[in-house]
mmCIF file of C-alpha atoms in Angstrom:
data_model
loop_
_atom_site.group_PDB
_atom_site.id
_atom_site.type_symbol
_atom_site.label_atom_id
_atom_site.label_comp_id
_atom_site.label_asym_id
_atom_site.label_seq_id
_atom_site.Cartn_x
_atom_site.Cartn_y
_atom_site.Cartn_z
ATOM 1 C CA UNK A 999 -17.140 0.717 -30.015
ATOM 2 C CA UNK A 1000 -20.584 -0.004 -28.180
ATOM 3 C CA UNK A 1001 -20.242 0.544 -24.361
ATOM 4 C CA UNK A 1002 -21.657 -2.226 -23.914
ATOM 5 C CA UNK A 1003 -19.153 -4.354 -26.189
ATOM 6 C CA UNK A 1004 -16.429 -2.329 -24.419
ATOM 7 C CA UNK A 1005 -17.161 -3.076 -20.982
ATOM 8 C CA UNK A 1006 -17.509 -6.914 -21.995
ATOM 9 C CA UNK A 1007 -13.606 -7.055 -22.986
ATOM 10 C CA UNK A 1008 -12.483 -4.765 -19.833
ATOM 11 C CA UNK A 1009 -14.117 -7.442 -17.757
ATOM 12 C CA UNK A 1010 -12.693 -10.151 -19.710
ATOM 13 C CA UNK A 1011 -9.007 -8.366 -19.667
ATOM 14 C CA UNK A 1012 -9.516 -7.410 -15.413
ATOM 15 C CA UNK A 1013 -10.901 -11.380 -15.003
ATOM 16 C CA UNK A 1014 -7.884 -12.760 -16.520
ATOM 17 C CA UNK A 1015 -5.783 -10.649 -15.163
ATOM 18 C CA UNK A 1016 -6.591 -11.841 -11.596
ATOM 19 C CA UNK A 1017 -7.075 -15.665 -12.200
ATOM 20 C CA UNK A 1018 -3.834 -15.786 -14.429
ATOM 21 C CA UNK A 1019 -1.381 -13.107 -13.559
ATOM 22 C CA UNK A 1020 -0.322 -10.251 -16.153
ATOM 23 C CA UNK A 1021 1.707 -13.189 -17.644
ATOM 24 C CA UNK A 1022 -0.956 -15.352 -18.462
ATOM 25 C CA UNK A 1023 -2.886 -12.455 -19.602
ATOM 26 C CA UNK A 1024 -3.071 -12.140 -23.543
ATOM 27 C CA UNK A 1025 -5.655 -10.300 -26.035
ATOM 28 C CA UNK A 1026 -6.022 -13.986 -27.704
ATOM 29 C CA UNK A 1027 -7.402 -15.215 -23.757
ATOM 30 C CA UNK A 1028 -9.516 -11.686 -23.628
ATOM 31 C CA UNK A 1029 -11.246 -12.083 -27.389
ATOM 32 C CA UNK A 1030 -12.093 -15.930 -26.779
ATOM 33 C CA UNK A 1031 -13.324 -14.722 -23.168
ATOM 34 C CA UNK A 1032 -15.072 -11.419 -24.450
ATOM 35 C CA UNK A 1033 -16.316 -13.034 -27.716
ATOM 36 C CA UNK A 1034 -15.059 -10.218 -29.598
ATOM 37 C CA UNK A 1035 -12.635 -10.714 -32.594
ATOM 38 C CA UNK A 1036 -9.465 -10.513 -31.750
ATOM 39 C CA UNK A 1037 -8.646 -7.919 -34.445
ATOM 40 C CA UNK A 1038 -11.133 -5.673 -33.600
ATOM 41 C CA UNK A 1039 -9.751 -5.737 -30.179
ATOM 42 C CA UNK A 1040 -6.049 -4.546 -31.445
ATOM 43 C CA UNK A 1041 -8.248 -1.857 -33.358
ATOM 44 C CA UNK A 1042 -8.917 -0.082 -30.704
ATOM 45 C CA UNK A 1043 -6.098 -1.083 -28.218
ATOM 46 C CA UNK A 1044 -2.420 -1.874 -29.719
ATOM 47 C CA UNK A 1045 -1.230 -4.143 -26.512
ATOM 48 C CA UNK A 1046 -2.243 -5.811 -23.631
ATOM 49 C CA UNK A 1047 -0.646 -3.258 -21.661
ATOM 50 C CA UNK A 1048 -2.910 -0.770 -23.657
ATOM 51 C CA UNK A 1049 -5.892 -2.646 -23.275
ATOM 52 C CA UNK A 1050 -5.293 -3.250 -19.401
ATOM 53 C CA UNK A 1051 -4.568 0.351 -18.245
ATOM 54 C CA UNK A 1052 -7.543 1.096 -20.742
ATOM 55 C CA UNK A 1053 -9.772 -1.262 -18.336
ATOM 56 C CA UNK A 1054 -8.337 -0.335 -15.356
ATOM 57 C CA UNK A 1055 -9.392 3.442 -15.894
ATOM 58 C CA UNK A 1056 -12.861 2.591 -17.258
ATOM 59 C CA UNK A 1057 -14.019 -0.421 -16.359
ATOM 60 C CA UNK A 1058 -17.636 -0.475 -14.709
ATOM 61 C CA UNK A 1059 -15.922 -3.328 -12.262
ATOM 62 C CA UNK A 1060 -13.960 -0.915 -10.448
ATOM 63 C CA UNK A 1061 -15.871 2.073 -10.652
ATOM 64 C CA UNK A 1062 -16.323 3.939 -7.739
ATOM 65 C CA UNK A 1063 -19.201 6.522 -7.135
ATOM 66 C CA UNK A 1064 -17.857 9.864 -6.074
ATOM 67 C CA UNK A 1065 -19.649 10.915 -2.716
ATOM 68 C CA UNK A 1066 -21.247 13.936 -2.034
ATOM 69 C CA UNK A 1067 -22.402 13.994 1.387
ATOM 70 C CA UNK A 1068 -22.450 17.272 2.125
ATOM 71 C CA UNK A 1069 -19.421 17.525 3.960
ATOM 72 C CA UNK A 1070 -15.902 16.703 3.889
ATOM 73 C CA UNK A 1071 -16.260 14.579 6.762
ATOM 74 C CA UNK A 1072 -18.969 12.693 5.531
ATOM 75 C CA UNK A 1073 -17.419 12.452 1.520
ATOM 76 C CA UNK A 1074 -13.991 11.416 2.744
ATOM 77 C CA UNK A 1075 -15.558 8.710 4.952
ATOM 78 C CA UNK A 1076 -17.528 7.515 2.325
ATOM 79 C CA UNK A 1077 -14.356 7.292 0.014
ATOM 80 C CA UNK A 1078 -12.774 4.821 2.844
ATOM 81 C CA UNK A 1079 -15.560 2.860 2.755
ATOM 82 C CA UNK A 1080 -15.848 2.545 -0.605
ATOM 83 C CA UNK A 1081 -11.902 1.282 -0.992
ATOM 84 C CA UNK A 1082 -12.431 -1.033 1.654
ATOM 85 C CA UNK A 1083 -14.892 -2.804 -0.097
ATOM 86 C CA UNK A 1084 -12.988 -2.544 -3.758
ATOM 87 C CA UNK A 1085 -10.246 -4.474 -1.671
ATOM 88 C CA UNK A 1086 -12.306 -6.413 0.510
ATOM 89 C CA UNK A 1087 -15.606 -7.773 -1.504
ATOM 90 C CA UNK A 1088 -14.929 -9.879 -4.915
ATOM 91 C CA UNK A 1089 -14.918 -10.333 -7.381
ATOM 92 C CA UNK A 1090 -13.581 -6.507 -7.688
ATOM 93 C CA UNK A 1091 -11.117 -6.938 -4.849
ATOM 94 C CA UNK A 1092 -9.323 -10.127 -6.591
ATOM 95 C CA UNK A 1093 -8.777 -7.230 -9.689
ATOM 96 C CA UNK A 1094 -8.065 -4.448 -7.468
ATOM 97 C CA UNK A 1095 -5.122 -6.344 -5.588
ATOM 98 C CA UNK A 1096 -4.015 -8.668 -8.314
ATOM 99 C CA UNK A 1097 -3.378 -5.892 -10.507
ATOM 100 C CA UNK A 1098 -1.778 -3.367 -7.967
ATOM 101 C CA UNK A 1099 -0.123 -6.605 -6.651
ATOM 102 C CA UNK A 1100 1.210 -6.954 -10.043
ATOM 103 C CA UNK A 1101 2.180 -3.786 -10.853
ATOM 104 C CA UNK A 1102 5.379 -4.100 -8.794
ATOM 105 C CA UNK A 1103 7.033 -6.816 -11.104
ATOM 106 C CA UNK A 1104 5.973 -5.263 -14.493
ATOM 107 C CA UNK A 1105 7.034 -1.626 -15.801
ATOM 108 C CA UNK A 1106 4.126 -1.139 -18.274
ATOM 109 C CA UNK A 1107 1.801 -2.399 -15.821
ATOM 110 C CA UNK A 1108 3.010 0.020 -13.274
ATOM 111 C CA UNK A 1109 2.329 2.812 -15.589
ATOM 112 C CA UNK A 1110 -1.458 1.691 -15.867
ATOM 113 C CA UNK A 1111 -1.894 1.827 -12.103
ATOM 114 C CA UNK A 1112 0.098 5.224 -12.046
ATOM 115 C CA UNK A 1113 -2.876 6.011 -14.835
ATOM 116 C CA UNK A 1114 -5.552 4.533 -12.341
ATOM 117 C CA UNK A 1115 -4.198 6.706 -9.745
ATOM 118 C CA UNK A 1116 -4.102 9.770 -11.464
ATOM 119 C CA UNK A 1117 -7.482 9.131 -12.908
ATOM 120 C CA UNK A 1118 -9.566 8.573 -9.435
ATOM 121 C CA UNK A 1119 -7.345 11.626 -8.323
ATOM 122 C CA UNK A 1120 -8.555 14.145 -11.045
ATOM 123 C CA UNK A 1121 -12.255 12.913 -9.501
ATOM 124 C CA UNK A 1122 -11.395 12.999 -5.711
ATOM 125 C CA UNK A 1123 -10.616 16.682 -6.335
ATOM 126 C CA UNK A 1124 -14.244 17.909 -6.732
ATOM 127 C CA UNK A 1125 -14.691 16.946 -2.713
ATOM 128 C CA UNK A 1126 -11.339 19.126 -1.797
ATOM 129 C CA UNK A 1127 -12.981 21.813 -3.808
ATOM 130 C CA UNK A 1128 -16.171 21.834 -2.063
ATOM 131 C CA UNK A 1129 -14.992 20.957 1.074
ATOM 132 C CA UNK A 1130 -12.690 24.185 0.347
ATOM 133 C CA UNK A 1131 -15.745 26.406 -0.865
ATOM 134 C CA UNK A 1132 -17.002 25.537 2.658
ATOM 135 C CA UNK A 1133 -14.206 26.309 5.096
ATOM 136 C CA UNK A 1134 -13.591 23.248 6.167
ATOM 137 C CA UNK A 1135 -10.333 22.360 4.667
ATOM 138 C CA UNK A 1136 -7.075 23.885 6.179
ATOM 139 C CA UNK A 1137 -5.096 26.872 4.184
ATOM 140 C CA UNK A 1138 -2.190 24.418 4.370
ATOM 141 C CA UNK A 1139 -4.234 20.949 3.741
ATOM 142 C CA UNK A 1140 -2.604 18.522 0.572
ATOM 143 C CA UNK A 1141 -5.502 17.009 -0.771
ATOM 144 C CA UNK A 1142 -3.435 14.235 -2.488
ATOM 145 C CA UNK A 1143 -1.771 13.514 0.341
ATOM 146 C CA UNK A 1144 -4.247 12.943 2.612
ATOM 147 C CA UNK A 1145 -6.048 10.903 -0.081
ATOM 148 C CA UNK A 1146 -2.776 8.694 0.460
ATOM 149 C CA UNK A 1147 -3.108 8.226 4.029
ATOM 150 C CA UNK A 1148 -6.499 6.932 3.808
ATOM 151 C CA UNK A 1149 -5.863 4.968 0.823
ATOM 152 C CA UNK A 1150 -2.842 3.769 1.861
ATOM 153 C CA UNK A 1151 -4.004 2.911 5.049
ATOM 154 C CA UNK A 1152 -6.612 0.730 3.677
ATOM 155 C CA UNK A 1153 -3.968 -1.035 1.425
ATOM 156 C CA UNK A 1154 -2.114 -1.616 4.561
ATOM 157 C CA UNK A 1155 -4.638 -3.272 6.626
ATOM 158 C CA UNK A 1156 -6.637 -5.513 4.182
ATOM 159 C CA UNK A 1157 -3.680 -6.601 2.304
ATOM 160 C CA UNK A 1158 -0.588 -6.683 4.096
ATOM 161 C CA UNK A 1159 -1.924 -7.100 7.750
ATOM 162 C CA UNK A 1160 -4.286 -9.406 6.236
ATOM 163 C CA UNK A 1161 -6.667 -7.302 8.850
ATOM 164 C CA UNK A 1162 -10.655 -6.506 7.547
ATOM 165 C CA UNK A 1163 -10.967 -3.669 9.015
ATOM 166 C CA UNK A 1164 -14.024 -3.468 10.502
ATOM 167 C CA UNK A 1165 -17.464 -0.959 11.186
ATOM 168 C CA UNK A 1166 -15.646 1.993 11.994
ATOM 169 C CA UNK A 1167 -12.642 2.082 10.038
ATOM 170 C CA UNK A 1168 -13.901 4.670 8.326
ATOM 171 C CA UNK A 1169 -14.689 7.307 10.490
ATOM 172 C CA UNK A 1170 -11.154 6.979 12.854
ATOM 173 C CA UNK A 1171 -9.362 6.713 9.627
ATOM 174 C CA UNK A 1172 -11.282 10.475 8.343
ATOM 175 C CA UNK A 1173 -10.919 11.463 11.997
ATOM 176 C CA UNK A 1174 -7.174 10.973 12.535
ATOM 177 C CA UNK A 1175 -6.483 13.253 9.114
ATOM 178 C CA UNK A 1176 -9.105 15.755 9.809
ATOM 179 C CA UNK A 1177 -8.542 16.175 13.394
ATOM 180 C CA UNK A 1178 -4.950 14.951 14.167
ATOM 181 C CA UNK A 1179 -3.948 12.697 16.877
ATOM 182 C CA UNK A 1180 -1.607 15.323 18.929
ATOM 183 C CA UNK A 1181 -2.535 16.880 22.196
ATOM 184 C CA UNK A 1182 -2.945 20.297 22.404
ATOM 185 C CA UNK A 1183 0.495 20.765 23.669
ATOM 186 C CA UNK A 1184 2.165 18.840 21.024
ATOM 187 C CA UNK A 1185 0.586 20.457 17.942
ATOM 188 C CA UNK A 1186 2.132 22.791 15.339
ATOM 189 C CA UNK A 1187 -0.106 25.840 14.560
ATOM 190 C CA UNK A 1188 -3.353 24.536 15.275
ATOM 191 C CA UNK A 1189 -5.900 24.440 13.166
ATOM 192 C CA UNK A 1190 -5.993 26.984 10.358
ATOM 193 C CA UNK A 1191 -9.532 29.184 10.715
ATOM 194 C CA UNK A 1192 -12.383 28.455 9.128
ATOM 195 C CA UNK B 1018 23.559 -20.871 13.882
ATOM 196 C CA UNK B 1019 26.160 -17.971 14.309
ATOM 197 C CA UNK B 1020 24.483 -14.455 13.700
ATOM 198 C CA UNK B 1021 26.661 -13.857 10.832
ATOM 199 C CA UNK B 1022 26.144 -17.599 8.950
ATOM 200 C CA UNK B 1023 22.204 -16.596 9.543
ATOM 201 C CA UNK B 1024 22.678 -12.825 8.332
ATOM 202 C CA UNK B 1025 24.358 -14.645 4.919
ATOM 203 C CA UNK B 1026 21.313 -17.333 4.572
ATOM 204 C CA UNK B 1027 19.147 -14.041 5.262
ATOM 205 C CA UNK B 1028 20.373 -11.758 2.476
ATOM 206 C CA UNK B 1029 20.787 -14.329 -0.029
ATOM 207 C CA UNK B 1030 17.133 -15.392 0.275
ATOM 208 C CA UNK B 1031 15.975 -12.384 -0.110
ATOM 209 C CA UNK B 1032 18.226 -11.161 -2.980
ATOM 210 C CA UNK B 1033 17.086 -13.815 -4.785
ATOM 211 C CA UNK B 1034 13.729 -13.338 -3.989
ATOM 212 C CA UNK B 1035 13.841 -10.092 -5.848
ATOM 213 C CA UNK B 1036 15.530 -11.565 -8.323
ATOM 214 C CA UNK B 1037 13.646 -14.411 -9.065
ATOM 215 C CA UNK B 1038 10.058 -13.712 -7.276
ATOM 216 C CA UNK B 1039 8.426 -16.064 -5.281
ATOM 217 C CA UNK B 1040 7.958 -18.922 -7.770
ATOM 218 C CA UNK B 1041 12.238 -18.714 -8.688
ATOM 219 C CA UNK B 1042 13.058 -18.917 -4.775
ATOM 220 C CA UNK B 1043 14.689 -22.349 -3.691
ATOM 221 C CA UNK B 1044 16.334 -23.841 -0.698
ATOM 222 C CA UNK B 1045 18.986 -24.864 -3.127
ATOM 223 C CA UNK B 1046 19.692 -21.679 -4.311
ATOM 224 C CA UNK B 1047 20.213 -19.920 -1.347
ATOM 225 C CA UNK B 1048 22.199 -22.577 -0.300
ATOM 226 C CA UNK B 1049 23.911 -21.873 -3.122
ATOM 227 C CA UNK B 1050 24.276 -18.405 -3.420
ATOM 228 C CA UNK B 1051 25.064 -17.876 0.389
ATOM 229 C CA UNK B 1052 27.376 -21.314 0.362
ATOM 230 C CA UNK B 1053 25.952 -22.872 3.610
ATOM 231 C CA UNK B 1054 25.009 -26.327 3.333
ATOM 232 C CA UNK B 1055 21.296 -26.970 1.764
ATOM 233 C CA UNK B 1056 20.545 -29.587 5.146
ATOM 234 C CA UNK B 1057 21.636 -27.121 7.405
ATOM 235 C CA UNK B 1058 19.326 -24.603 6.338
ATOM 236 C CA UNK B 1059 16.242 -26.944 6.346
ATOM 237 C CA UNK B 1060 17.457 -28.063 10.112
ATOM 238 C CA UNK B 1061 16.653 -24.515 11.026
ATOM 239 C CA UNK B 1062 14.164 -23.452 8.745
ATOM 240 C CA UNK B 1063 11.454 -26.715 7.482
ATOM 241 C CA UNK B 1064 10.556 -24.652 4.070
ATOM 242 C CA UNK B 1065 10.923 -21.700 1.863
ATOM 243 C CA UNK B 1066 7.942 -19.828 3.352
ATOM 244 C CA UNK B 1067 9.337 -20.400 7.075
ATOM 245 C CA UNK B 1068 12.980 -19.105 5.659
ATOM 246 C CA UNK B 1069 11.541 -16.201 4.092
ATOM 247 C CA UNK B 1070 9.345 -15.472 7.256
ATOM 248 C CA UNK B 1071 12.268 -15.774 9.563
ATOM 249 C CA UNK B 1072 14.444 -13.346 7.082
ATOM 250 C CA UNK B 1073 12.024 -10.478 6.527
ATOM 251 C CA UNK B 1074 11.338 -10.372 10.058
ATOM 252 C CA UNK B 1075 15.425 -10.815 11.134
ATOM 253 C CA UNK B 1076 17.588 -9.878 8.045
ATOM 254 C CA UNK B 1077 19.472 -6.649 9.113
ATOM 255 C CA UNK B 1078 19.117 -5.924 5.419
ATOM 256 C CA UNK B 1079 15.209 -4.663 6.174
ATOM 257 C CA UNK B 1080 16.119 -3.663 9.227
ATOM 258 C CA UNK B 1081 15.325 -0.062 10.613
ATOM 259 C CA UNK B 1082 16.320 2.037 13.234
ATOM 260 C CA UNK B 1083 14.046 2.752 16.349
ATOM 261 C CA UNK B 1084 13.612 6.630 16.420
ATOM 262 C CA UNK B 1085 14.039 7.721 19.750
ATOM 263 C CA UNK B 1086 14.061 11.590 19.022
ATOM 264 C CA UNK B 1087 12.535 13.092 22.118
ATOM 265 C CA UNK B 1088 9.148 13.752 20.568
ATOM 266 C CA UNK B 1089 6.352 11.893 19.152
ATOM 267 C CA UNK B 1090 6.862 14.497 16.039
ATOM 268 C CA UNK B 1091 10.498 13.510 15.454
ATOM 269 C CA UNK B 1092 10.108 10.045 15.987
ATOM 270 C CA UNK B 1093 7.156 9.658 14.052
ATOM 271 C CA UNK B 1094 9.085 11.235 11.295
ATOM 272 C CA UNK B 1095 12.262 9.466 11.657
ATOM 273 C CA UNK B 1096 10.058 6.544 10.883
ATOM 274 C CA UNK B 1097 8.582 7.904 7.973
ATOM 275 C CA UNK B 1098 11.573 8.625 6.263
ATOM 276 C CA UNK B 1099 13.427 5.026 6.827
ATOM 277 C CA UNK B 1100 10.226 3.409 5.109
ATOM 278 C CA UNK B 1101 10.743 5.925 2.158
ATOM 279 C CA UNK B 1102 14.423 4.898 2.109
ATOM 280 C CA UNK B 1103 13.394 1.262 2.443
ATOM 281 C CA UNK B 1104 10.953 1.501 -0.479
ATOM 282 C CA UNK B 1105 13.190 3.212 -2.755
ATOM 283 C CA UNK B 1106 16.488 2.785 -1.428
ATOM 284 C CA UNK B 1107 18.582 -0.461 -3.405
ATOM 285 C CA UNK B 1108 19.286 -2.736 -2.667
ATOM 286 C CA UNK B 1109 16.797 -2.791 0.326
ATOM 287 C CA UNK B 1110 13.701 -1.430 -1.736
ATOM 288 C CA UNK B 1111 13.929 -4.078 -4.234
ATOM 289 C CA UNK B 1112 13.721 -6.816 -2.116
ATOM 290 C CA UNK B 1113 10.698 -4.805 0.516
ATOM 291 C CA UNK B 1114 8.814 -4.223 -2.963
ATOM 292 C CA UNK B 1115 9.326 -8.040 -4.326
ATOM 293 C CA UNK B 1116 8.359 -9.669 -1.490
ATOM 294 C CA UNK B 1117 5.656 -7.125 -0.618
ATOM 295 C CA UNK B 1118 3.772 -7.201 -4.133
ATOM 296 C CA UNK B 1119 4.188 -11.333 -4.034
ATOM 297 C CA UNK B 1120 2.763 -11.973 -0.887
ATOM 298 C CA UNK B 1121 -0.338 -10.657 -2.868
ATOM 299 C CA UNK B 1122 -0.575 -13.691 -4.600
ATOM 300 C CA UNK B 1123 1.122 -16.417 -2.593
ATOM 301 C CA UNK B 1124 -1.005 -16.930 0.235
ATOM 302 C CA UNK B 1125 1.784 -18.638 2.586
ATOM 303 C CA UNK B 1126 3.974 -15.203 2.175
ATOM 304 C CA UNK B 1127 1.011 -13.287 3.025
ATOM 305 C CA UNK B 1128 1.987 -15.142 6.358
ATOM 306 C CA UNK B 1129 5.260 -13.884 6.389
ATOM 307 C CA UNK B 1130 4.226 -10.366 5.358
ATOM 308 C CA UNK B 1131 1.650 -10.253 8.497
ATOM 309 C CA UNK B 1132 4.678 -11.235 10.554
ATOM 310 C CA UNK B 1133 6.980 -8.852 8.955
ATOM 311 C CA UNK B 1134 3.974 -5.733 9.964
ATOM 312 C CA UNK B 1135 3.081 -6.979 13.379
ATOM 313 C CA UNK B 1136 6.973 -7.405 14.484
ATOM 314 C CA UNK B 1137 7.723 -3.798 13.376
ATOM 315 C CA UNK B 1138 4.420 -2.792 14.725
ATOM 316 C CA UNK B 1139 5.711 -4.090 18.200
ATOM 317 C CA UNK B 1140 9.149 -2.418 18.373
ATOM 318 C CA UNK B 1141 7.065 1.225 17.006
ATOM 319 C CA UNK B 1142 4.520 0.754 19.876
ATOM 320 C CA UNK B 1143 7.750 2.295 22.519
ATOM 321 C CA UNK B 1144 7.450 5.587 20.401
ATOM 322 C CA UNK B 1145 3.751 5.642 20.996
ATOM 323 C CA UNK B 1146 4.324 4.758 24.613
ATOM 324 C CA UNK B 1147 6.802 7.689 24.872
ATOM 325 C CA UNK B 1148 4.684 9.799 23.679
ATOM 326 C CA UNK B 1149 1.791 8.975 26.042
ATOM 327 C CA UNK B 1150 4.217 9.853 28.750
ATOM 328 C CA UNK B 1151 5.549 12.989 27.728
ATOM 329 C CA UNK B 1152 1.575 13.608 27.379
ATOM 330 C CA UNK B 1153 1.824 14.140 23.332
ATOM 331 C CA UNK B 1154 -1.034 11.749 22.143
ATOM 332 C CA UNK B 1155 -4.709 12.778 22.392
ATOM 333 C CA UNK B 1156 -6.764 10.080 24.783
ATOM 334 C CA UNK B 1157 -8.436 8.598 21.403
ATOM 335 C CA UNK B 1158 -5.534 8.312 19.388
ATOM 336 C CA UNK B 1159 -4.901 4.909 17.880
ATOM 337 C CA UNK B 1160 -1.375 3.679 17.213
ATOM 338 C CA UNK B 1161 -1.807 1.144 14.323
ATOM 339 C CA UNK B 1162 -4.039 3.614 12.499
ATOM 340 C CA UNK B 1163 -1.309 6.294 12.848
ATOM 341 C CA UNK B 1164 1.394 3.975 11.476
ATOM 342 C CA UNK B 1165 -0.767 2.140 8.635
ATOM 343 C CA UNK B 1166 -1.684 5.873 7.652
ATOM 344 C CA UNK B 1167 1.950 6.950 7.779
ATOM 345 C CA UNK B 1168 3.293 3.980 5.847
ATOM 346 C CA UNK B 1169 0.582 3.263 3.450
ATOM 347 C CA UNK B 1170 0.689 6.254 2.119
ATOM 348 C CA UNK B 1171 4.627 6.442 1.844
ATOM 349 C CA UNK B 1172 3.581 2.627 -0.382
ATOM 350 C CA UNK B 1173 1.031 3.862 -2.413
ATOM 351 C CA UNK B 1174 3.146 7.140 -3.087
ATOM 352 C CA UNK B 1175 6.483 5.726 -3.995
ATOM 353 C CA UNK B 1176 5.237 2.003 -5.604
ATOM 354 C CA UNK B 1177 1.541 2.712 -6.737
ATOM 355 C CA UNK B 1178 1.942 6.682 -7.857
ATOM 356 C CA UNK B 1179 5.804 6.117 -8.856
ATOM 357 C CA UNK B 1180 6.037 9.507 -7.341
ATOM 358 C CA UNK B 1181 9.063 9.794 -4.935
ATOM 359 C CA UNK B 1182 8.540 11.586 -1.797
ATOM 360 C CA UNK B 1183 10.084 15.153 -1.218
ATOM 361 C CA UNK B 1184 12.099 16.285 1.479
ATOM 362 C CA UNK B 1185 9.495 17.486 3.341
ATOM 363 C CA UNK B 1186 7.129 14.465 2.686
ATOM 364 C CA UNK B 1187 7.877 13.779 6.398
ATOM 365 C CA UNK B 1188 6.864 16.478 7.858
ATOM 366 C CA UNK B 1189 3.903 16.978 6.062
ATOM 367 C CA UNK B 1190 2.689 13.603 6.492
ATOM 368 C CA UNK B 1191 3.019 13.141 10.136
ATOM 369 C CA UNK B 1192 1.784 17.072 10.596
ATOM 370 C CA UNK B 1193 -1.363 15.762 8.944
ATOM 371 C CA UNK B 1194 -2.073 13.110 11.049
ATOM 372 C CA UNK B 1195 -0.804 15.168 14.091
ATOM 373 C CA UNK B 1196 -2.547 18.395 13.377
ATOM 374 C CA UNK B 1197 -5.133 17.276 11.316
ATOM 375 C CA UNK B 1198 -6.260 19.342 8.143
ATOM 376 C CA UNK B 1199 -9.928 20.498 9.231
ATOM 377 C CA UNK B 1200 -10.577 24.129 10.147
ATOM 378 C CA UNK B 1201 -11.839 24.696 13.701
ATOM 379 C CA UNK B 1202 -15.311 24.724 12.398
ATOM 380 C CA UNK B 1203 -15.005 21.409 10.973
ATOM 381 C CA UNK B 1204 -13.316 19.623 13.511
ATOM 382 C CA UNK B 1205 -15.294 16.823 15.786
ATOM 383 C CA UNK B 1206 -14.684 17.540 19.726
ATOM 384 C CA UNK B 1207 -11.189 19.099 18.985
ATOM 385 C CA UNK B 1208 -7.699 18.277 20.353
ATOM 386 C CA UNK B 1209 -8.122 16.405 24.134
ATOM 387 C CA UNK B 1210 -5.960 18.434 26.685
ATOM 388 C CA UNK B 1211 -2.375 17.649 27.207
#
């Protein structure tokens, strides 16, 4: 299929998605929306649940670039900043949540957001691996897990505290996982050398 | 209302929030399913989003224990692990996930939800008192970022990821944001002094 065509119907599927529910989603709404046949959509996708973890992956909407700064610091702060705005600024963030929101109620949806997940993961990696070739990522560091603090954290505050968070979100957020929150006196180890 | 009568109206509203979602939740059948009288509930509470409020913030069904450890470490991971158990724990996680994915799209249990975060945020606030004390927390430390790291990432690991948490998930979370996961050379100013 074109790109072009392609992206049309992921828009369509990630629109309705967010202004009907996963319910009220169907491949009938995204062809009449998408002005693509219908069977040519089932082509290429055999369900909605298909087509929408499909769109989720690859759609342009929620693409995010993948920073490269120069340093961790500077990548990883970038990364916040660019999940704030995926949750804060529509019409992305009405996809973003509506979709996550939904993935709690529906099985097959939850396995598309898994997919998501796994996806952006696979492409966060490349700044753990230069940040690595550097020295300036701990010996005992979990890349995945700190890409869950800061994601997660983000999740927290925009959605469930209902709080923007605001200029500098970003940088405490990157600060408290890179440089810890303990005193001297109540840290484990220390920092690994560089 | 006696404590127990409330605890009843409490866990049947949210039971059959899970059940049901947001939309399937009635005054009438919690009266129902918890047998108290569908007037008496409404004297006390004027509307499904003001019952639901009052039981996520109240229900001893949601409730968790305040760590009081003897260090910011311990507590901080007590805390971490009775969010895992809430999140995937039944019956507790399906009613924390139900009402936590619908307040995405129901705007007046986005209410509750803020209510449900800043009234746990309050009672967490003594462990980060405690630890200023005993002298464990760094002078720039911030104790809602700390939390909303800890538990958004237990959230996106458990519900978005469908990955359940290890036994050491704990430890390695709250190391992270105690320790930090730069190398010396990458670090910004360093741990404050004790």
């Amino acid at each position: 299929m074109a790109p072009r065509k392609e992206q049309q119907i992921f828009r369509a599927t990630l629109e309705l998605l967010a202004a009907k529910g996963y319910e009220g989603l169907t491949v009938e709404g995204v062809a009449e929306r998408s002005r693509v046949n219908k069977t040519t959509i089932y082509r290429w996708w055999p369900s909605k649940a298909a087509l929408l973890a499909a769109a989720l992956v690859e759609a342009d909407l929620l693409a995010m670039e993948q920073p490269d700064t120069g340093s961790l610091r500077g990548d990883l702060e970038a990364l916040v900043r660019g999940i704030v705005a995926l949750l804060t600024r529509p019409p992305a963030a009405d996809v973003a949540v509506a979709a996550l929101g939904a993935a709690v109620h529906h099985r097959e949806l939850a396995e598309a957001v898994r997919r998501f997940f796994a996806d952006r993961f696979v492409r966060e990696e490349a700044v753990f691996e230069r940040a690595r070739r550097r020295g300036e990522l701990s010996a005992t560091a979990d890349p995945m897990l700190i890409v869950d603090l800061l994601a997660g954290a983000v999740w927290l505050r925009t959605v469930f505290r209902g709080l923007p968070p605001d200029d500098d979100f970003a940088a405490r957020a990157v600060s408290a996982v890179l440089d810890g929150s303990a005193t001297a006196r109540a840290r484990t180890g220390g920092p690994a050398a560089g």
